[in-house]
CSV table of C-alpha atoms in Angstrom, one decimal:
chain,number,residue,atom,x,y,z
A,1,UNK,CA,-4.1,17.8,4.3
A,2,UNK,CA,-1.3,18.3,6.8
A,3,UNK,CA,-0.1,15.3,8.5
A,4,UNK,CA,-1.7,15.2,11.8
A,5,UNK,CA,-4.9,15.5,10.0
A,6,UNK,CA,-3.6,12.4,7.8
A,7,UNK,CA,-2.5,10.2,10.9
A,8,UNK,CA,-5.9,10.7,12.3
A,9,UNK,CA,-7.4,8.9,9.0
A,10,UNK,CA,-4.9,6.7,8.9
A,11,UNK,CA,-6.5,5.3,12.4
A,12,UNK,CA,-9.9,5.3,11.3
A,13,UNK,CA,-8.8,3.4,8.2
A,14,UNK,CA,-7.0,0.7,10.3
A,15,UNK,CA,-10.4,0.5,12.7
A,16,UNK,CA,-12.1,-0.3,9.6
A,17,UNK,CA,-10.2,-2.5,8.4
A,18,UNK,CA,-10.1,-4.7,11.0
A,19,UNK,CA,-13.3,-5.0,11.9
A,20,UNK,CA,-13.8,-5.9,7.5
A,21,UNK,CA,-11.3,-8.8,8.5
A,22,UNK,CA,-12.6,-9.9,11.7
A,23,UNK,CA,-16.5,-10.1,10.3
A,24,UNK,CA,-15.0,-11.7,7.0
A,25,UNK,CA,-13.1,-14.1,9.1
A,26,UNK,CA,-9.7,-13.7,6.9
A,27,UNK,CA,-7.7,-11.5,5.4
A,28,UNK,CA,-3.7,-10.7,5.6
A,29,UNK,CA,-3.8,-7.8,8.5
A,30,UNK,CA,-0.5,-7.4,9.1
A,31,UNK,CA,0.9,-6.3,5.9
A,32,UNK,CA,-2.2,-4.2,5.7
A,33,UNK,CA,-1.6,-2.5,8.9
A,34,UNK,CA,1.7,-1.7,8.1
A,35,UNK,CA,0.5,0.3,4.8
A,36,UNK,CA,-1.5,2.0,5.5
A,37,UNK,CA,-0.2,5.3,6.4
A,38,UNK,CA,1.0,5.1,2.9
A,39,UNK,CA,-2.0,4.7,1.2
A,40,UNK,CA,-3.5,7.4,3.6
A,41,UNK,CA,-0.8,10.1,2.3
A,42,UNK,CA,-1.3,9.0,-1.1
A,43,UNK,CA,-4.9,8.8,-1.3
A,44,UNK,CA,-5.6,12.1,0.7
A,45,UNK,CA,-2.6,14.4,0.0
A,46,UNK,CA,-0.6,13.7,-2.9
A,47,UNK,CA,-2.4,11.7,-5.6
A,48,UNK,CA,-3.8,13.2,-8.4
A,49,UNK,CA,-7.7,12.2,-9.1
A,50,UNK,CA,-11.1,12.1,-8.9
A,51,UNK,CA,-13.5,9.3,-6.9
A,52,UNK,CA,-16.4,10.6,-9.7
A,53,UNK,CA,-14.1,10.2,-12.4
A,54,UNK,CA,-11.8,6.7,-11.8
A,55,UNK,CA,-11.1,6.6,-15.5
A,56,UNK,CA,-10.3,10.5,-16.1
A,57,UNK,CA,-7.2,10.1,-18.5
A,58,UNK,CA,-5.1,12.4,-16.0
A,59,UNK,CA,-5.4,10.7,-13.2
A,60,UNK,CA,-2.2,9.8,-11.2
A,61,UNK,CA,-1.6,5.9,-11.1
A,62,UNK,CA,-1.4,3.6,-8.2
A,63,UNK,CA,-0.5,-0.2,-8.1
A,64,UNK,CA,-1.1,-2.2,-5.2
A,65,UNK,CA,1.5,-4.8,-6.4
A,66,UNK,CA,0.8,-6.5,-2.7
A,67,UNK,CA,-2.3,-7.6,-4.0
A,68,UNK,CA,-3.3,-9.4,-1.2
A,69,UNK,CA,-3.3,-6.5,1.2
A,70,UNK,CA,-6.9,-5.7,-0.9
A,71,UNK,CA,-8.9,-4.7,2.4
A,72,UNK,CA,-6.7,-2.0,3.2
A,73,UNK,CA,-7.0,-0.1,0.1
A,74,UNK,CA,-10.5,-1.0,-0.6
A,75,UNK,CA,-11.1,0.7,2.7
A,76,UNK,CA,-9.3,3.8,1.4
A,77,UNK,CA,-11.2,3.9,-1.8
A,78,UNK,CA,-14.6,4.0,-0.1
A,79,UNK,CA,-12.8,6.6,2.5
A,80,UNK,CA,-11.8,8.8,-0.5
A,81,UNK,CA,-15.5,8.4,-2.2
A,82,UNK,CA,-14.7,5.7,-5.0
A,83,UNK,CA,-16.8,3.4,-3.2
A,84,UNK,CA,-19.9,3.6,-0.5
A,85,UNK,CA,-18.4,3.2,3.0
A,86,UNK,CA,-21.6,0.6,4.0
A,87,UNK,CA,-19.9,-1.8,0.9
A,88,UNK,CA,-17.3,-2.6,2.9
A,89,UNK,CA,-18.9,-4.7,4.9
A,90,UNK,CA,-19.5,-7.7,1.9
A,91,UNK,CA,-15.7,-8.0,2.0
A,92,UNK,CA,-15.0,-11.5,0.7
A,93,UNK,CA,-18.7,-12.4,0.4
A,94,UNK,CA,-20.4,-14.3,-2.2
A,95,UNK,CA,-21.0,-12.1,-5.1
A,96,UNK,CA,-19.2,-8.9,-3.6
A,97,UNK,CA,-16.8,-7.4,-5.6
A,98,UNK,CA,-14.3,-6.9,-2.8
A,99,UNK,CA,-12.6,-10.0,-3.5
A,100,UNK,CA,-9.3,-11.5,-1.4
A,101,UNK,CA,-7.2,-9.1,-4.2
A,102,UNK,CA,-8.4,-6.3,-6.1
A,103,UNK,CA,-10.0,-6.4,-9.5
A,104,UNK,CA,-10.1,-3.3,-12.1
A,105,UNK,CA,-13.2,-4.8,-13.8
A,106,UNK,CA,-15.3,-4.5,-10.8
A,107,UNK,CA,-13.7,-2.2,-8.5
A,108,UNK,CA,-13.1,1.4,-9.5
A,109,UNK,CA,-10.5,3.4,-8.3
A,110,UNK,CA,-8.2,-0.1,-8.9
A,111,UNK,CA,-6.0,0.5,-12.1
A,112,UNK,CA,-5.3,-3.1,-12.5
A,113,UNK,CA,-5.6,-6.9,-11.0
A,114,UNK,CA,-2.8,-7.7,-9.0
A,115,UNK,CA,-2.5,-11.0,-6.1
A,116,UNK,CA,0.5,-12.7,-8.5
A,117,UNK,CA,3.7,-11.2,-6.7
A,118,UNK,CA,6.3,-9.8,-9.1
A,119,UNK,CA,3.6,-8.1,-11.7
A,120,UNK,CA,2.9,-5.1,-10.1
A,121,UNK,CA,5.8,-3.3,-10.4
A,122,UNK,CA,6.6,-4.4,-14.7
A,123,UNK,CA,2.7,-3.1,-15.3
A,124,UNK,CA,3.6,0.5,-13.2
A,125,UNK,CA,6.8,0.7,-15.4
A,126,UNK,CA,4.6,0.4,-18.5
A,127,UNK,CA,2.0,2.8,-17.7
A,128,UNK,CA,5.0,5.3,-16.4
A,129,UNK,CA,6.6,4.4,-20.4
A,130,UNK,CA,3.4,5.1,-21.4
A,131,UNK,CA,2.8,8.6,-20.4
A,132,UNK,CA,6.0,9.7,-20.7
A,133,UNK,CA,5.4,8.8,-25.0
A,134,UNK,CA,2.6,10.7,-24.6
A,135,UNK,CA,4.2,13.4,-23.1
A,136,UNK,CA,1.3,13.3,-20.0
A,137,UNK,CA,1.7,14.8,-16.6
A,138,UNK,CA,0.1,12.2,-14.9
A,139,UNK,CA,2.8,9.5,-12.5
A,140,UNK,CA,2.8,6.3,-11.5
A,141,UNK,CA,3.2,4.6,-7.9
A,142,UNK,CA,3.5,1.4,-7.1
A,143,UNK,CA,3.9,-0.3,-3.5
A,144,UNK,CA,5.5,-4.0,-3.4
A,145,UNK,CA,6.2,-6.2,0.0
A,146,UNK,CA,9.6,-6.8,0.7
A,147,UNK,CA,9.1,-10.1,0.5
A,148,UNK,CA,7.3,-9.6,-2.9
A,149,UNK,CA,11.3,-8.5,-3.7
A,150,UNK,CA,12.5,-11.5,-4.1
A,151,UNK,CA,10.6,-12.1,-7.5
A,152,UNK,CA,13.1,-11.6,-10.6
A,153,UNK,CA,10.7,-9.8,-12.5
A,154,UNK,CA,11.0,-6.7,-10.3
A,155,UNK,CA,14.6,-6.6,-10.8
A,156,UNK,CA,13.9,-6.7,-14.6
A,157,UNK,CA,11.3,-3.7,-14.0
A,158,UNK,CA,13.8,-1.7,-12.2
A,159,UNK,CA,16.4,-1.8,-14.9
A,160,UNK,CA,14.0,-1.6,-17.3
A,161,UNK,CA,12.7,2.1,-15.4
A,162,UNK,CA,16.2,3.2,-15.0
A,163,UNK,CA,16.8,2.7,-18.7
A,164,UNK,CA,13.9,4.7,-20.1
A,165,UNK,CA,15.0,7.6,-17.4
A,166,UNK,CA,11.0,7.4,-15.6
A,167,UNK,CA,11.0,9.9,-13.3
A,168,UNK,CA,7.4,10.0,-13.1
A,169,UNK,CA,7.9,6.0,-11.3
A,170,UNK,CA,7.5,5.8,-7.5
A,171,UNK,CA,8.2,2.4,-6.0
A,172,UNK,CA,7.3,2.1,-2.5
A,173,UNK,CA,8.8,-0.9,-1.0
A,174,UNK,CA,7.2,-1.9,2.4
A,175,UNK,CA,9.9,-3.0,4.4
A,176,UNK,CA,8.0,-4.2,7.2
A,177,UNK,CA,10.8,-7.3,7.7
A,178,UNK,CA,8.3,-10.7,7.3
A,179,UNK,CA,6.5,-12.3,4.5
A,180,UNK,CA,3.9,-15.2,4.8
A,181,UNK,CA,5.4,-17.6,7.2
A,182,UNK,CA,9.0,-16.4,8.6
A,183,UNK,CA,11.6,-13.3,8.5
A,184,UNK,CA,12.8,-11.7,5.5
A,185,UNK,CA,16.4,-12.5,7.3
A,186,UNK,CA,15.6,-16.2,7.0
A,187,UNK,CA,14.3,-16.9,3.6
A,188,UNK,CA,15.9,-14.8,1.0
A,189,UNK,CA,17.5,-11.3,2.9
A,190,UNK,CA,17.7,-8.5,0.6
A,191,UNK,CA,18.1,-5.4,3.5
A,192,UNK,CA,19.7,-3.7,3.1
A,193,UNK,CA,17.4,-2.8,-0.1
A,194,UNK,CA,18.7,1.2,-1.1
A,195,UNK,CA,22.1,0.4,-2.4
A,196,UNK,CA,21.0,-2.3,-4.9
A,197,UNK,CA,18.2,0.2,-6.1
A,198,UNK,CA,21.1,2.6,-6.0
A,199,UNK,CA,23.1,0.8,-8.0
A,200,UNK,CA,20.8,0.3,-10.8
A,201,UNK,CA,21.2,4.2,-11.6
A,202,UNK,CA,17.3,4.9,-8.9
A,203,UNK,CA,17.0,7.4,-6.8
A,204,UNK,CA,16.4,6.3,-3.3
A,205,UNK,CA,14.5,7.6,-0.4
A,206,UNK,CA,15.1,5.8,3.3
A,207,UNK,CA,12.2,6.4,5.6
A,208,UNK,CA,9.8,5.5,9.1
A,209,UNK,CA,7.0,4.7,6.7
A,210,UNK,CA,4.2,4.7,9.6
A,211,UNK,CA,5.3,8.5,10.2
A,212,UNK,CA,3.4,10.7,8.3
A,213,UNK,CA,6.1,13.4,9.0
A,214,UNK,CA,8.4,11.0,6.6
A,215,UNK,CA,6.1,10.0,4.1
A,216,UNK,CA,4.5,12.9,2.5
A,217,UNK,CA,7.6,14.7,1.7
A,218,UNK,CA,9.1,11.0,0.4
A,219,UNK,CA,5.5,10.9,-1.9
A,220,UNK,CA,6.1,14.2,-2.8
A,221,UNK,CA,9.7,13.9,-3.7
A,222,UNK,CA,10.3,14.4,-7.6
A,223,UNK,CA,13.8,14.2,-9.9
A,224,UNK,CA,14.6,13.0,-13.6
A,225,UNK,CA,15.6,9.5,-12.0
A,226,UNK,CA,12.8,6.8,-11.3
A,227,UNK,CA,12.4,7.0,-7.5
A,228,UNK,CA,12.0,4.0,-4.9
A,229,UNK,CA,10.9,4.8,-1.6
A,230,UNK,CA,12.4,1.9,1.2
A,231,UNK,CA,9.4,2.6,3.7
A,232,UNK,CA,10.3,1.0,7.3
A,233,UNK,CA,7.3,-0.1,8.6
A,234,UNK,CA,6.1,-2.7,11.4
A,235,UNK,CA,3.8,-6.0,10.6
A,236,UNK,CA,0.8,-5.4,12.6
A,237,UNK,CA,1.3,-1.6,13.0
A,238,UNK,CA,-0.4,-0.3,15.9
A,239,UNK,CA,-1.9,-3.1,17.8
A,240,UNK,CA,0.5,-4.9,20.2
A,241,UNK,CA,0.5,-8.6,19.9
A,242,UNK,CA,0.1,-8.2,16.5
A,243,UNK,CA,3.4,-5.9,15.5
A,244,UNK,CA,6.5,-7.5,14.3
A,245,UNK,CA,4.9,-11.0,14.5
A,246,UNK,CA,5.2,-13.3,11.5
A,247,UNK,CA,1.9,-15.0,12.4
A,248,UNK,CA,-0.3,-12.0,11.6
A,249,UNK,CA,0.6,-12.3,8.3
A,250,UNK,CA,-2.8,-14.2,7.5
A,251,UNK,CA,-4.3,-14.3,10.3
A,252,UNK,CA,-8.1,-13.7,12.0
A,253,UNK,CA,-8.4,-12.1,16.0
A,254,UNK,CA,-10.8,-13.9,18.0
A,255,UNK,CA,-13.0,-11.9,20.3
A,256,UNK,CA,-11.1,-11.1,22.9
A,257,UNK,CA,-8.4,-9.9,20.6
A,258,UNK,CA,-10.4,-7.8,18.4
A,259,UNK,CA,-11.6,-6.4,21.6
A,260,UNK,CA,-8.2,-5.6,22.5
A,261,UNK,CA,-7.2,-4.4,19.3
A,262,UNK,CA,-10.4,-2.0,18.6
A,263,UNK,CA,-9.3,-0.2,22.5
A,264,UNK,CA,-5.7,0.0,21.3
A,265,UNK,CA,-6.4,1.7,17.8
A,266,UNK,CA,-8.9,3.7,19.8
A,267,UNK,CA,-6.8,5.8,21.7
A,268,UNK,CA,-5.3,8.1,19.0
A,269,UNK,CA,-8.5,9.5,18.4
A,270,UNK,CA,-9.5,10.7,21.7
């Protein structure tokens, strides 16, 4: 798929989306707003798979270490034909199996359970060890928060992935600037992020990560280094009062602002 084709299922992905939060009343819409041109490129362009198959043994791999971000890529899944599109409305329902963060046991398409910040990104530098021994094809991404970079056992990962030379390791590090309850500036700053993944011998990649122009060649990038990908993206991605606002990390619109916010991711797809 070319990228305009990509943007424009990027938008119905984020329509969906937030009508699955608004009629679940929660959910952590900003972060997944500002992903999901990601997952869109991944999901529709550049991974390797098969919705019939989830389990196929050469499958690409990705990890959605920001776990809580589950609606967006269950949304995808069901997009890309792992799951029926109608499921998504029992988001966060008793008995669904689109829980608040994604569960491989019950959810295929989901390579493993992530909500715990910091795990993500150790399990993706396993399975990337993993098929390198067994001299597979197959690669690994993995997307963290920014936030979710504060957590020492990413920095471990990274050295660790350096070390064994996994060029077949994509980090994608959403950069969107806030985590749950203030600015990345005002807790623990790491920006800027590239030279400290630099400096532990990665390959780094610096990009608008809610242009598709930016991201599919970034996905698509490929060296004998692991590679991390510092996407910058906006909280809240396309809806006004929501972008760049710390409160919509875990937040619900009301009425009126759904309203709003339906119009405003409308008007792309005229």
């Amino acid at each position: 798929m070319q990228p305009n084709d990509l943007e424009r299922i990027a938008q119905q992905i984020r329509r969906r989306d937030l009508q699955a939060v608004f009629e679940a009343g929660a959910g952590h819409i900003g972060g997944e707003m500002s992903a999901i041109d990601i997952l869109t490129a991944l999901y529709f362009r550049v991974l390797r798979l098969w919705p019939d198959q989830p389990k196929n043994p050469d499958r690409d791999r990705f990890v959605l270490s920001k776990g809580h971000t589950a609606c967006a890529l269950y949304v995808t899944l069901a997009k890309r034909g792992f799951l029926p599109e109608d499921e998504i409305a029992t988001f966060l329902k008793p008995h669904s199996r689109l829980n608040g963060h994604p569960n491989c046991n019950k959810v295929p398409g989901v390579e493993t359970n992530t909500g715990p910040l910091g795990h993500g990104l150790p399990v993706a530098v396993g399975m990337a060890k993993a098929a390198k021994l067994q001299g597979a094809s197959w690669r690994t991404y993995v997307m963290t928060g920014d936030g979710e970079m504060q957590e020492g056992s990413n920095w471990e990962a990274i050295m660790a992935a350096a070390q064994f030379g996994l060029g077949n390791l994509t980090l994608i590090v959403d950069h969107n600037r806030f985590q749950q309850g203030a600015a990345l500036s005002d807790t623990n700053d790491l920006a800027p992020i590239r030279p400290k993944l630099e400096a532990f011998g990665w390959d780094v990649s610096e990009i608008n990560g809610n242009a598709m122009s930016e991201v599919v060649p970034a996905l698509e990038r490929r060296g004998a280094r692991p590679h991390c990908i510092v996407a910058h993206t906006n909280k809240g991605h396309g809806i006004s009062f929501m972008q760049d606002r710390v409160d919509w990390h875990h937040k619900v619109p009301n009425a009126e602002q759904y309203k709003i916010a339906m119009a405003e991711l409308a008007e792309d797809l005229r």
